[in-house]
Amino acid sequence: MAAYGCKNLVFSSSATVYGWPKEVSCTEEFPLAAVNPYGRTKLFIEEICRDIHRSDPEWKIILLRYFNPVGAHPSGHIGEDPRDIPNNLMPFVQQVAVGRRPALTVFGNDYSTKDGTGVRDYIHVLDLADGHIAALRKLSDPNIGCEVYNLGTGKGTSVLEMVAAFEKASGKKIPIVMAGRRPGDAEIVYASTEKAERELNWRAKYGIEEMCRDQWNWASKNPYGYGSPE
Ligand code: UDP
């Protein structure tokens, strides 16, 4: 990039760099930790970005820490289509709703949360996309340096709340099976959104109802994603 005179970068990082946060909401100043190999890739690349900027301050870098992106494009033509068994909650719920899997396994119902299930900050992919546009605008600020922003809604939603919202949006029953905690999972993670609101002039517009509505629209139109039935 430097060889071609491009010294502006927006990096897709992740809230996973907060590890198991001791408290919420997570501010950008929280200590960072890698608690799984995926998180380590994000943390290392963040560090590399900070080093690039230190070594050559002409670089302007924005690190965006995504919380839990869900939903789909409202057209129903673009959405998530994981290969194999989905690791993430909402793609799995979606596959149960269209009849590709019999039930959702809920990983842990003994957390210190409102209903015992894990709490996350789900963010609509449209809001996430807008956050990137806001970040690109911010790169025109000559004083930007290397900055980090959370992209989340600031609201925590439990697994069971998310399942209920998806059932409402789809009219489908999502059978669940309770299981033990998934190793490495944090209990409660949600964003502090103040810095992004203040400095990027961006905030999430959509709630879990719209996320589930648009995800169901994509799923019901494309039950096998971009492929054909297995
Ligand atoms: N989860 C679950 N069943 C699944 C997948 C996820 O109960 O099949 C839970 C998981 O334990 C967590 C939440 O859903 O509390 C979000 O998980 P996801 O993997 O989507 O995001 P992450 O844990 O990386 O934030």
Short mmCIF file of C-alpha atoms and ligand atoms in Angstrom, two decimals:
data_model
loop_
_atom_site.label_atom_id
_atom_site.label_comp_id
_atom_site.label_asym_id
_atom_site.label_seq_id
_atom_site.Cartn_x
_atom_site.Cartn_y
_atom_site.Cartn_z
CA MET A 1 0.00 0.00 0.00
CA ALA A 2 2.78 2.42 0.95
CA ALA A 3 4.54 1.73 -2.38
CA TYR A 4 1.42 2.91 -4.20
CA GLY A 5 1.01 5.94 -1.96
CA CYS A 6 -2.03 4.59 -0.14
CA LYS A 7 -1.61 5.24 3.56
CA ASN A 8 -5.25 5.23 4.62
CA LEU A 9 -6.66 2.08 6.15
CA VAL A 10 -9.89 0.95 7.77
CA PHE A 11 -9.46 -2.38 9.55
CA SER A 12 -12.32 -4.70 10.50
CA SER A 13 -11.48 -5.65 14.05
CA SER A 14 -13.78 -7.27 16.55
CA ALA A 15 -15.15 -6.90 20.07
CA THR A 16 -13.45 -10.22 20.72
CA VAL A 17 -10.29 -8.20 21.49
CA TYR A 18 -11.95 -7.27 24.83
CA GLY A 19 -11.69 -10.95 25.82
CA TRP A 20 -13.88 -11.57 28.85
CA PRO A 21 -14.59 -8.01 29.93
CA LYS A 22 -14.73 -7.46 33.70
CA GLU A 23 -17.48 -4.92 33.26
CA VAL A 24 -19.72 -3.46 30.56
CA SER A 25 -20.26 -1.34 28.56
CA CYS A 26 -16.88 -1.87 26.81
CA THR A 27 -15.06 1.37 26.08
CA GLU A 28 -12.24 1.56 23.57
CA GLU A 29 -9.77 2.00 26.45
CA PHE A 30 -10.52 -1.40 28.01
CA PRO A 31 -7.59 -3.82 28.34
CA LEU A 32 -7.22 -6.15 25.37
CA ALA A 33 -6.82 -9.90 25.37
CA ALA A 34 -6.88 -12.75 22.90
CA VAL A 35 -9.04 -15.57 24.22
CA ASN A 36 -9.18 -17.65 21.03
CA PRO A 37 -7.18 -17.97 17.77
CA TYR A 38 -9.61 -15.75 15.84
CA GLY A 39 -9.32 -13.05 18.49
CA ARG A 40 -5.55 -13.32 18.34
CA THR A 41 -5.57 -12.53 14.61
CA LYS A 42 -7.62 -9.40 15.29
CA LEU A 43 -5.47 -8.30 18.22
CA PHE A 44 -2.18 -8.88 16.34
CA ILE A 45 -3.35 -7.00 13.27
CA GLU A 46 -4.51 -4.11 15.48
CA GLU A 47 -0.99 -4.06 17.02
CA ILE A 48 0.61 -4.14 13.55
CA CYS A 49 -1.58 -1.18 12.54
CA ARG A 50 -0.53 0.77 15.64
CA ASP A 51 3.12 -0.01 14.85
CA ILE A 52 2.77 1.08 11.21
CA HIS A 53 1.37 4.39 12.38
CA ARG A 54 4.16 4.82 14.98
CA SER A 55 6.82 4.09 12.39
CA ASP A 56 5.28 6.39 9.77
CA PRO A 57 2.80 8.96 11.11
CA GLU A 58 1.63 9.72 7.59
CA TRP A 59 -0.56 6.65 7.89
CA LYS A 60 -4.16 7.27 8.95
CA ILE A 61 -5.76 4.16 10.33
CA ILE A 62 -9.17 3.45 11.80
CA LEU A 63 -9.73 0.21 13.65
CA LEU A 64 -13.41 -0.69 13.83
CA ARG A 65 -14.36 -3.14 16.57
CA TYR A 66 -17.50 -4.89 15.40
CA PHE A 67 -19.83 -6.30 18.00
CA ASN A 68 -22.24 -9.01 16.68
CA PRO A 69 -23.28 -8.26 13.09
CA VAL A 70 -26.60 -9.87 12.08
CA GLY A 71 -29.48 -9.27 9.69
CA ALA A 72 -29.22 -9.02 5.91
CA HIS A 73 -29.74 -6.54 3.12
CA PRO A 74 -33.46 -5.59 3.13
CA SER A 75 -33.76 -6.60 -0.56
CA GLY A 76 -33.40 -10.23 0.52
CA HIS A 77 -30.72 -10.74 -2.13
CA ILE A 78 -27.61 -10.45 0.03
CA GLY A 79 -27.09 -12.29 3.29
CA GLU A 80 -24.86 -14.56 5.29
CA ASP A 81 -24.39 -18.13 4.04
CA PRO A 82 -21.90 -20.00 6.20
CA ARG A 83 -20.41 -23.26 4.96
CA ASP A 84 -20.76 -26.30 7.23
CA ILE A 85 -22.32 -25.94 10.67
CA PRO A 86 -22.70 -22.27 11.60
CA ASN A 87 -20.69 -21.20 14.65
CA ASN A 88 -22.61 -18.01 15.22
CA LEU A 89 -26.01 -17.78 16.81
CA MET A 90 -28.14 -16.14 14.12
CA PRO A 91 -27.05 -18.16 11.08
CA PHE A 92 -27.80 -21.25 13.14
CA VAL A 93 -31.24 -19.93 14.18
CA GLN A 94 -31.93 -19.13 10.54
CA GLN A 95 -31.11 -22.69 9.46
CA VAL A 96 -33.42 -24.09 12.14
CA ALA A 97 -36.22 -21.77 10.95
CA VAL A 98 -35.99 -23.03 7.36
CA GLY A 99 -35.92 -26.66 8.47
CA ARG A 100 -32.25 -27.41 7.74
CA ARG A 101 -31.49 -28.22 11.39
CA PRO A 102 -33.81 -29.64 14.04
CA ALA A 103 -32.98 -27.41 17.00
CA LEU A 104 -30.73 -24.67 18.34
CA THR A 105 -28.30 -25.68 21.06
CA VAL A 106 -28.15 -22.93 23.67
CA PHE A 107 -24.67 -22.80 25.15
CA GLY A 108 -25.18 -22.16 28.85
CA ASN A 109 -28.17 -21.02 30.88
CA ASP A 110 -26.36 -20.46 34.16
CA TYR A 111 -24.71 -17.11 33.40
CA SER A 112 -25.40 -14.16 35.72
CA THR A 113 -27.72 -12.55 33.18
CA LYS A 114 -31.45 -11.83 33.12
CA ASP A 115 -32.39 -15.32 31.87
CA GLY A 116 -29.08 -17.14 32.37
CA THR A 117 -28.06 -17.09 28.69
CA GLY A 118 -25.17 -15.11 27.18
CA VAL A 119 -25.67 -11.44 26.38
CA ARG A 120 -24.29 -9.77 23.24
CA ASP A 121 -24.60 -6.51 21.33
CA TYR A 122 -26.22 -7.43 18.00
CA ILE A 123 -25.89 -4.84 15.26
CA HIS A 124 -27.67 -4.71 11.89
CA VAL A 125 -25.28 -5.12 8.94
CA LEU A 126 -26.74 -1.93 7.41
CA ASP A 127 -25.70 0.03 10.49
CA LEU A 128 -22.29 -1.60 10.31
CA ALA A 129 -21.96 -0.53 6.66
CA ASP A 130 -22.91 3.03 7.61
CA GLY A 131 -20.25 2.93 10.32
CA HIS A 132 -17.66 2.24 7.62
CA ILE A 133 -18.81 5.21 5.59
CA ALA A 134 -18.51 7.36 8.70
CA ALA A 135 -14.98 5.97 9.23
CA LEU A 136 -13.99 6.76 5.63
CA ARG A 137 -15.23 10.33 6.12
CA LYS A 138 -13.19 10.57 9.30
CA LEU A 139 -10.04 9.62 7.38
CA SER A 140 -10.17 13.00 5.66
CA ASP A 141 -9.41 14.55 9.07
CA PRO A 142 -5.65 15.36 8.95
CA ASN A 143 -5.27 14.74 12.70
CA ILE A 144 -6.71 11.25 12.77
CA GLY A 145 -3.57 9.14 13.44
CA CYS A 146 -4.49 5.59 14.44
CA GLU A 147 -7.92 5.57 16.10
CA VAL A 148 -10.23 2.82 17.31
CA TYR A 149 -14.03 2.84 17.43
CA ASN A 150 -16.62 0.38 18.64
CA LEU A 151 -19.42 -0.40 16.21
CA GLY A 152 -22.29 -1.65 18.36
CA THR A 153 -25.71 -0.50 19.52
CA GLY A 154 -24.84 -0.26 23.21
CA LYS A 155 -27.69 -2.67 24.03
CA GLY A 156 -27.29 -6.18 25.40
CA THR A 157 -29.61 -8.98 24.23
CA SER A 158 -29.67 -12.53 25.59
CA VAL A 159 -29.75 -15.68 23.45
CA LEU A 160 -33.35 -16.37 24.48
CA GLU A 161 -34.43 -12.79 23.70
CA MET A 162 -32.87 -13.07 20.27
CA VAL A 163 -34.60 -16.40 19.63
CA ALA A 164 -37.95 -14.90 20.71
CA ALA A 165 -37.45 -11.92 18.39
CA PHE A 166 -36.65 -14.22 15.48
CA GLU A 167 -39.69 -16.41 16.20
CA LYS A 168 -41.85 -13.28 16.16
CA ALA A 169 -40.38 -12.00 12.89
CA SER A 170 -40.58 -15.37 11.12
CA GLY A 171 -43.67 -16.92 12.63
CA LYS A 172 -41.56 -20.09 13.04
CA LYS A 173 -41.00 -22.01 16.24
CA ILE A 174 -37.29 -22.44 17.04
CA PRO A 175 -36.91 -25.58 19.15
CA ILE A 176 -34.05 -25.25 21.64
CA VAL A 177 -31.89 -27.71 23.52
CA MET A 178 -30.09 -26.42 26.60
CA ALA A 179 -26.42 -27.38 26.84
CA GLY A 180 -23.34 -26.42 28.83
CA ARG A 181 -21.30 -23.28 28.27
CA ARG A 182 -19.17 -23.11 25.15
CA PRO A 183 -15.49 -22.92 26.14
CA GLY A 184 -14.10 -19.43 25.73
CA ASP A 185 -17.48 -17.65 25.70
CA ALA A 186 -17.86 -14.41 27.61
CA GLU A 187 -20.92 -13.80 29.76
CA ILE A 188 -21.97 -10.27 28.83
CA VAL A 189 -20.46 -8.11 26.09
CA TYR A 190 -21.88 -4.87 24.82
CA ALA A 191 -20.41 -1.66 23.49
CA SER A 192 -19.96 1.79 24.77
CA THR A 193 -21.04 3.80 21.73
CA GLU A 194 -20.08 7.26 22.98
CA LYS A 195 -16.78 7.64 21.14
CA ALA A 196 -18.22 6.64 17.75
CA GLU A 197 -21.22 8.94 18.30
CA ARG A 198 -19.01 11.86 19.29
CA GLU A 199 -16.18 11.49 16.79
CA LEU A 200 -17.71 9.63 13.83
CA ASN A 201 -21.12 11.22 14.17
CA TRP A 202 -22.56 7.74 13.73
CA ARG A 203 -24.97 5.66 15.73
CA ALA A 204 -26.90 2.46 15.04
CA LYS A 205 -30.46 3.04 13.85
CA TYR A 206 -31.88 -0.48 13.89
CA GLY A 207 -32.97 -2.76 16.72
CA ILE A 208 -33.31 -6.54 16.98
CA GLU A 209 -36.80 -6.46 15.40
CA GLU A 210 -35.43 -5.07 12.14
CA MET A 211 -32.39 -7.35 12.30
CA CYS A 212 -34.63 -10.43 12.58
CA ARG A 213 -37.09 -9.14 9.96
CA ASP A 214 -34.36 -8.63 7.35
CA GLN A 215 -32.58 -11.85 8.22
CA TRP A 216 -35.84 -13.80 7.85
CA ASN A 217 -36.58 -12.06 4.54
CA TRP A 218 -33.20 -13.26 3.21
CA ALA A 219 -33.60 -16.74 4.73
CA SER A 220 -37.13 -17.33 3.51
CA LYS A 221 -36.24 -16.24 -0.02
CA ASN A 222 -32.95 -18.18 -0.02
CA PRO A 223 -33.28 -21.10 2.41
CA TYR A 224 -30.08 -22.62 1.00
CA GLY A 225 -28.21 -19.34 0.80
CA TYR A 226 -26.33 -18.98 -2.48
CA GLY A 227 -26.28 -22.73 -3.09
CA SER A 228 -28.82 -25.42 -3.85
CA PRO A 229 -30.24 -27.96 -1.38
CA GLU A 230 -27.52 -30.34 -0.18
N1 UDP B 1 -24.80 -19.35 21.00
C1 UDP B 1 -25.64 -20.42 21.30
N2 UDP B 1 -25.79 -21.41 20.37
C2 UDP B 1 -25.15 -21.41 19.16
C3 UDP B 1 -24.29 -20.30 18.85
C4 UDP B 1 -24.13 -19.30 19.81
O1 UDP B 1 -26.23 -20.46 22.39
O2 UDP B 1 -25.33 -22.35 18.36
C5 UDP B 1 -24.65 -18.25 21.98
C6 UDP B 1 -23.22 -18.02 22.45
O3 UDP B 1 -22.94 -18.84 23.57
C7 UDP B 1 -23.25 -16.53 22.78
C8 UDP B 1 -24.23 -15.95 21.78
O4 UDP B 1 -25.04 -17.06 21.34
O5 UDP B 1 -23.76 -16.31 24.10
C9 UDP B 1 -23.57 -15.30 20.56
O6 UDP B 1 -22.67 -16.23 19.99
P1 UDP B 1 -21.91 -15.95 18.62
O7 UDP B 1 -21.02 -17.13 18.35
O8 UDP B 1 -22.90 -15.60 17.57
O9 UDP B 1 -21.05 -14.65 18.91
P2 UDP B 1 -19.81 -14.42 19.92
O10 UDP B 1 -19.88 -15.46 21.03
O11 UDP B 1 -18.60 -14.56 19.09
O12 UDP B 1 -20.01 -13.04 20.45
#
